[in-house]
Short mmCIF file of C-alpha atoms and ligand atoms in Angstrom, two decimals:
data_model
loop_
_atom_site.label_atom_id
_atom_site.label_comp_id
_atom_site.label_asym_id
_atom_site.label_seq_id
_atom_site.Cartn_x
_atom_site.Cartn_y
_atom_site.Cartn_z
CA MET E 1 -26.47 5.91 -4.57
CA SER E 2 -25.55 9.44 -4.59
CA LYS E 3 -25.95 11.46 -8.35
CA ARG E 4 -22.56 11.15 -9.67
CA VAL E 5 -21.58 13.82 -12.45
CA LEU E 6 -18.94 13.97 -15.00
CA VAL E 7 -17.30 17.33 -14.96
CA ILE E 8 -15.05 18.09 -18.07
CA SER E 9 -13.65 21.58 -19.10
CA ASP E 10 -11.34 22.84 -21.92
CA ILE E 11 -12.00 20.57 -24.55
CA HIS E 12 -10.08 22.61 -27.31
CA ALA E 13 -11.70 20.60 -30.67
CA ASN E 14 -9.84 17.52 -29.48
CA LEU E 15 -12.28 14.67 -30.01
CA PRO E 16 -9.84 11.48 -29.58
CA ALA E 17 -9.19 13.22 -26.09
CA LEU E 18 -12.99 14.07 -25.14
CA GLU E 19 -14.25 10.18 -26.61
CA ALA E 20 -11.37 8.61 -24.19
CA VAL E 21 -12.77 10.92 -20.54
CA ILE E 22 -16.10 9.89 -21.64
CA HIS E 23 -15.38 6.12 -22.15
CA HIS E 24 -13.28 6.19 -19.12
CA ALA E 25 -15.78 8.03 -16.65
CA GLY E 26 -18.18 5.05 -17.39
CA LYS E 27 -22.04 5.26 -16.01
CA VAL E 28 -22.67 9.26 -15.22
CA ASP E 29 -25.88 10.71 -14.11
CA GLU E 30 -25.31 14.08 -15.34
CA VAL E 31 -22.09 15.84 -17.29
CA TRP E 32 -20.81 19.38 -16.80
CA CYS E 33 -18.68 21.30 -18.96
CA LEU E 34 -16.98 24.45 -17.71
CA GLY E 35 -16.56 25.50 -21.67
CA ASP E 36 -13.69 25.96 -24.34
CA LEU E 37 -15.01 23.56 -26.69
CA VAL E 38 -13.32 24.99 -29.55
CA GLY E 39 -9.78 26.75 -29.90
CA TYR E 40 -6.74 25.23 -30.65
CA GLY E 41 -7.56 21.61 -32.25
CA PRO E 42 -9.02 20.07 -35.50
CA PHE E 43 -12.23 19.04 -34.87
CA PRO E 44 -14.65 21.78 -33.43
CA ASN E 45 -17.97 20.27 -35.11
CA GLU E 46 -17.23 16.84 -34.24
CA CYS E 47 -16.56 17.84 -29.96
CA ILE E 48 -19.58 20.14 -30.12
CA GLN E 49 -21.96 17.45 -31.82
CA LEU E 50 -20.40 14.48 -29.31
CA ILE E 51 -21.28 17.44 -26.53
CA LYS E 52 -24.94 17.98 -27.49
CA ASP E 53 -25.30 13.97 -28.34
CA THR E 54 -24.51 13.42 -24.47
CA PRO E 55 -27.39 13.35 -22.22
CA ASN E 56 -27.68 15.35 -19.12
CA ILE E 57 -25.09 17.70 -20.04
CA THR E 58 -24.78 21.43 -19.07
CA CYS E 59 -22.53 23.54 -20.61
CA MET E 60 -20.79 26.77 -19.86
CA LEU E 61 -19.22 29.64 -22.28
CA GLY E 62 -15.70 29.80 -22.37
CA ASN E 63 -13.32 32.68 -24.09
CA HIS E 64 -12.40 30.43 -26.80
CA ASP E 65 -15.82 29.74 -27.57
CA ALA E 66 -16.83 33.34 -27.37
CA ALA E 67 -13.88 34.37 -29.78
CA ALA E 68 -15.38 31.93 -32.19
CA LEU E 69 -18.52 33.94 -32.07
CA GLY E 70 -17.17 37.06 -32.56
CA GLN E 71 -18.09 37.99 -28.89
CA ILE E 72 -14.40 38.72 -27.89
CA GLU E 73 -11.45 40.26 -30.17
CA VAL E 74 -9.31 37.83 -31.70
CA GLU E 75 -6.58 40.38 -31.25
CA ALA E 76 -6.97 39.63 -27.02
CA PHE E 77 -5.30 36.26 -28.08
CA ASN E 78 -1.95 35.46 -29.03
CA THR E 79 -1.00 35.13 -32.10
CA ASP E 80 -0.98 30.90 -32.52
CA ALA E 81 -4.68 31.06 -30.60
CA ARG E 82 -5.95 33.64 -32.92
CA LEU E 83 -4.96 31.03 -36.05
CA SER E 84 -7.26 28.39 -34.44
CA ILE E 85 -9.70 30.85 -33.37
CA ARG E 86 -9.87 32.18 -36.82
CA TRP E 87 -10.05 28.41 -38.71
CA ALA E 88 -12.77 27.40 -36.12
CA GLN E 89 -14.57 30.76 -37.31
CA GLN E 90 -14.58 29.00 -40.89
CA GLU E 91 -14.99 25.59 -40.08
CA LEU E 92 -18.25 25.82 -37.73
CA THR E 93 -21.85 25.18 -38.96
CA PRO E 94 -24.44 27.25 -38.82
CA ALA E 95 -26.11 24.80 -36.29
CA ASN E 96 -23.16 24.72 -34.05
CA VAL E 97 -22.37 28.24 -33.80
CA ASP E 98 -26.23 28.65 -32.81
CA PHE E 99 -25.28 26.09 -30.22
CA LEU E 100 -22.07 27.57 -28.78
CA ALA E 101 -24.39 30.97 -28.68
CA SER E 102 -26.78 29.63 -26.71
CA LEU E 103 -23.92 28.43 -23.81
CA PRO E 104 -24.69 30.51 -20.38
CA GLU E 105 -21.57 32.38 -18.75
CA LYS E 106 -22.69 31.46 -15.13
CA MET E 107 -25.16 29.02 -13.36
CA ILE E 108 -25.70 27.52 -10.28
CA ILE E 109 -26.87 23.85 -10.17
CA GLU E 110 -27.11 21.60 -7.11
CA ASN E 111 -25.87 24.19 -4.91
CA THR E 112 -22.63 24.50 -7.03
CA THR E 113 -21.93 27.37 -9.26
CA LEU E 114 -20.31 26.98 -12.51
CA VAL E 115 -18.19 29.38 -14.68
CA HIS E 116 -15.40 29.03 -17.26
CA GLY E 117 -13.21 31.65 -15.57
CA SER E 118 -14.06 32.53 -12.27
CA PRO E 119 -16.66 33.96 -10.57
CA ARG E 120 -16.51 37.07 -10.49
CA ASN E 121 -15.34 37.69 -14.23
CA PRO E 122 -16.62 34.81 -15.59
CA VAL E 123 -15.28 34.37 -19.11
CA TRP E 124 -11.76 35.58 -18.73
CA GLU E 125 -10.14 36.02 -15.48
CA TYR E 126 -7.68 33.01 -14.76
CA ILE E 127 -7.61 31.87 -11.11
CA LEU E 128 -3.58 31.35 -10.54
CA ASP E 129 -3.00 31.75 -7.48
CA ASN E 130 -4.02 31.98 -3.82
CA HIS E 131 -4.44 35.89 -3.92
CA ILE E 132 -6.82 35.79 -7.11
CA ALA E 133 -8.35 32.84 -5.35
CA GLY E 134 -8.99 34.33 -1.78
CA LEU E 135 -10.47 37.33 -4.12
CA ASN E 136 -13.19 35.24 -5.53
CA PHE E 137 -14.97 33.61 -2.43
CA ALA E 138 -16.70 36.78 -1.84
CA HIS E 139 -18.16 36.27 -5.61
CA PHE E 140 -20.28 33.10 -4.94
CA ASP E 141 -22.50 31.91 -2.57
CA THR E 142 -22.62 28.21 -3.06
CA PRO E 143 -20.46 25.77 -0.95
CA VAL E 144 -18.70 24.98 -4.34
CA CYS E 145 -17.74 26.69 -7.26
CA ILE E 146 -16.21 24.79 -10.23
CA VAL E 147 -13.97 26.34 -12.70
CA GLY E 148 -11.54 25.89 -15.94
CA HIS E 149 -9.85 28.33 -18.18
CA THR E 150 -6.37 27.22 -16.59
CA HIS E 151 -6.01 24.28 -17.83
CA LEU E 152 -4.73 22.68 -14.25
CA PRO E 153 -5.86 20.28 -12.00
CA VAL E 154 -5.93 22.48 -8.83
CA MET E 155 -8.28 23.34 -5.69
CA TYR E 156 -8.21 26.11 -3.56
CA CYS E 157 -10.31 26.22 -0.06
CA ALA E 158 -11.62 29.20 1.62
CA GLU E 159 -9.25 29.16 5.08
CA HIS E 160 -7.13 32.27 6.39
CA PRO E 161 -4.56 31.99 4.32
CA THR E 162 -6.55 30.47 1.25
CA GLN E 163 -5.27 26.92 0.82
CA ARG E 164 -4.31 25.67 -2.82
CA THR E 165 -4.28 21.94 -3.05
CA ILE E 166 -3.48 19.58 -6.04
CA PRO E 167 -5.57 17.07 -5.93
CA PRO E 168 -4.19 13.19 -5.48
CA TYR E 169 -5.55 10.99 -8.48
CA ASP E 170 -8.11 8.78 -8.25
CA THR E 171 -9.07 9.79 -4.72
CA GLU E 172 -12.53 10.39 -3.51
CA LEU E 173 -11.65 13.76 -1.77
CA ASN E 174 -14.57 15.07 1.11
CA LEU E 175 -15.55 18.69 0.74
CA THR E 176 -15.97 20.43 4.39
CA LYS E 177 -14.85 24.01 3.50
CA LYS E 178 -16.05 26.59 0.88
CA CYS E 179 -13.97 25.78 -2.23
CA LEU E 180 -13.15 26.47 -5.67
CA LEU E 181 -12.56 23.48 -7.85
CA ASN E 182 -10.81 22.80 -11.08
CA PRO E 183 -10.92 19.72 -12.83
CA GLY E 184 -8.08 20.36 -15.24
CA SER E 185 -8.21 20.58 -19.14
CA VAL E 186 -9.65 17.46 -21.55
CA GLY E 187 -7.91 18.39 -24.73
CA GLN E 188 -4.60 20.48 -23.65
CA PRO E 189 -3.42 20.08 -20.51
CA ARG E 190 -1.02 22.31 -19.13
CA ASP E 191 0.93 20.41 -15.97
CA ARG E 192 3.57 18.56 -18.08
CA ASP E 193 0.99 15.42 -17.77
CA ASN E 194 0.18 14.63 -21.31
CA ARG E 195 -3.35 12.75 -20.35
CA ALA E 196 -6.80 14.09 -20.33
CA ALA E 197 -7.75 15.21 -17.08
CA TYR E 198 -11.63 15.43 -15.76
CA ALA E 199 -13.25 15.09 -12.20
CA ILE E 200 -15.98 13.33 -10.66
CA TYR E 201 -18.24 15.11 -8.43
CA GLN E 202 -20.70 13.91 -5.95
CA PRO E 203 -22.66 17.02 -5.27
CA ALA E 204 -24.97 15.66 -2.63
CA LEU E 205 -21.99 14.32 -0.98
CA ARG E 206 -19.35 17.05 -2.09
CA LYS E 207 -16.95 14.46 -2.79
CA TRP E 208 -14.81 15.25 -5.70
CA GLU E 209 -12.21 13.33 -7.29
CA ILE E 210 -10.08 13.67 -10.26
CA ARG E 211 -8.72 11.41 -12.80
CA ARG E 212 -6.40 10.84 -15.91
CA VAL E 213 -6.49 9.04 -18.81
CA PRO E 214 -4.13 8.34 -21.83
CA TYR E 215 -5.85 8.74 -25.16
CA ASN E 216 -4.21 9.22 -28.99
CA ILE E 217 -2.77 12.31 -29.15
CA GLU E 218 -1.05 11.18 -32.40
CA LEU E 219 -4.10 11.20 -33.85
CA THR E 220 -5.40 14.68 -32.82
CA GLN E 221 -1.76 16.13 -33.88
CA LYS E 222 -1.97 14.69 -36.93
CA ALA E 223 -5.80 16.44 -37.26
CA ILE E 224 -3.85 19.61 -36.31
CA LEU E 225 -1.02 19.63 -39.22
CA GLY E 226 -3.28 18.49 -41.77
CA ALA E 227 -5.72 21.25 -40.88
CA GLY E 228 -2.92 23.86 -41.11
CA LEU E 229 -2.83 24.66 -37.90
CA PRO E 230 0.22 25.95 -36.03
CA TYR E 231 2.65 23.35 -35.05
CA ARG E 232 2.90 24.79 -31.73
CA HIS E 233 -0.40 23.36 -31.25
CA SER E 234 0.52 19.96 -31.90
CA ILE E 235 3.65 19.78 -30.08
CA ARG E 236 2.25 20.91 -26.79
CA LEU E 237 -0.39 18.04 -26.97
CA LEU E 238 2.47 15.62 -26.32
CA GLU E 239 4.62 17.42 -23.99
CA GLY E 240 1.42 19.04 -21.90
CA TRP E 241 1.86 22.65 -21.88
ZN1 ZN Y 1 -8.91 26.82 -22.12
#
């Protein structure tokens, strides 16, 4: 059997969503995480602990993780995002701060490049359109690069012009071209579908499959409000933006 990798990104301190994804994915050989463990959500320490307890996990640094560490100025974020970063800074245990500080910005594993944002600007650039994707193909040498950051499950393939596709769910796609792949977001989907998103990747076969799973949104919403975090962060989870 070919190695199966659970690919997750943008957990954003949403523990019920992370638990639902891990349970739904079933048995996998490895887990690759594209970063943003914290920010927005109410369970930063719990999510980091679950990530630390997950066997064979490789995790990248996201922009919210970098901001929680003080590596990026919080002024670079909008007001509501800033509030949750400051809150996470107060909440994080020293051991979990150390864990975030240990995360790399970029890694090549199984002939696949992993970054949070984009290969040319790993922590900050958003790949939101064909043009930006096209410019980034020159910045990685592996056949596949996996990114997060936009919270949208989407793929770009190096053709002329660059092809942008929203992959069908529960379908194994054979990747034949050079591709930039995004598994979507576990903890804060932004495509008006409030289910957690993740991918199953088989690096040796270059097969990529996006899946969606419902989770207990109300539990996360209650904890957001209980922690005094912005109402906006709670309502957007239900609406998926
Ligand atoms: Zn994010």
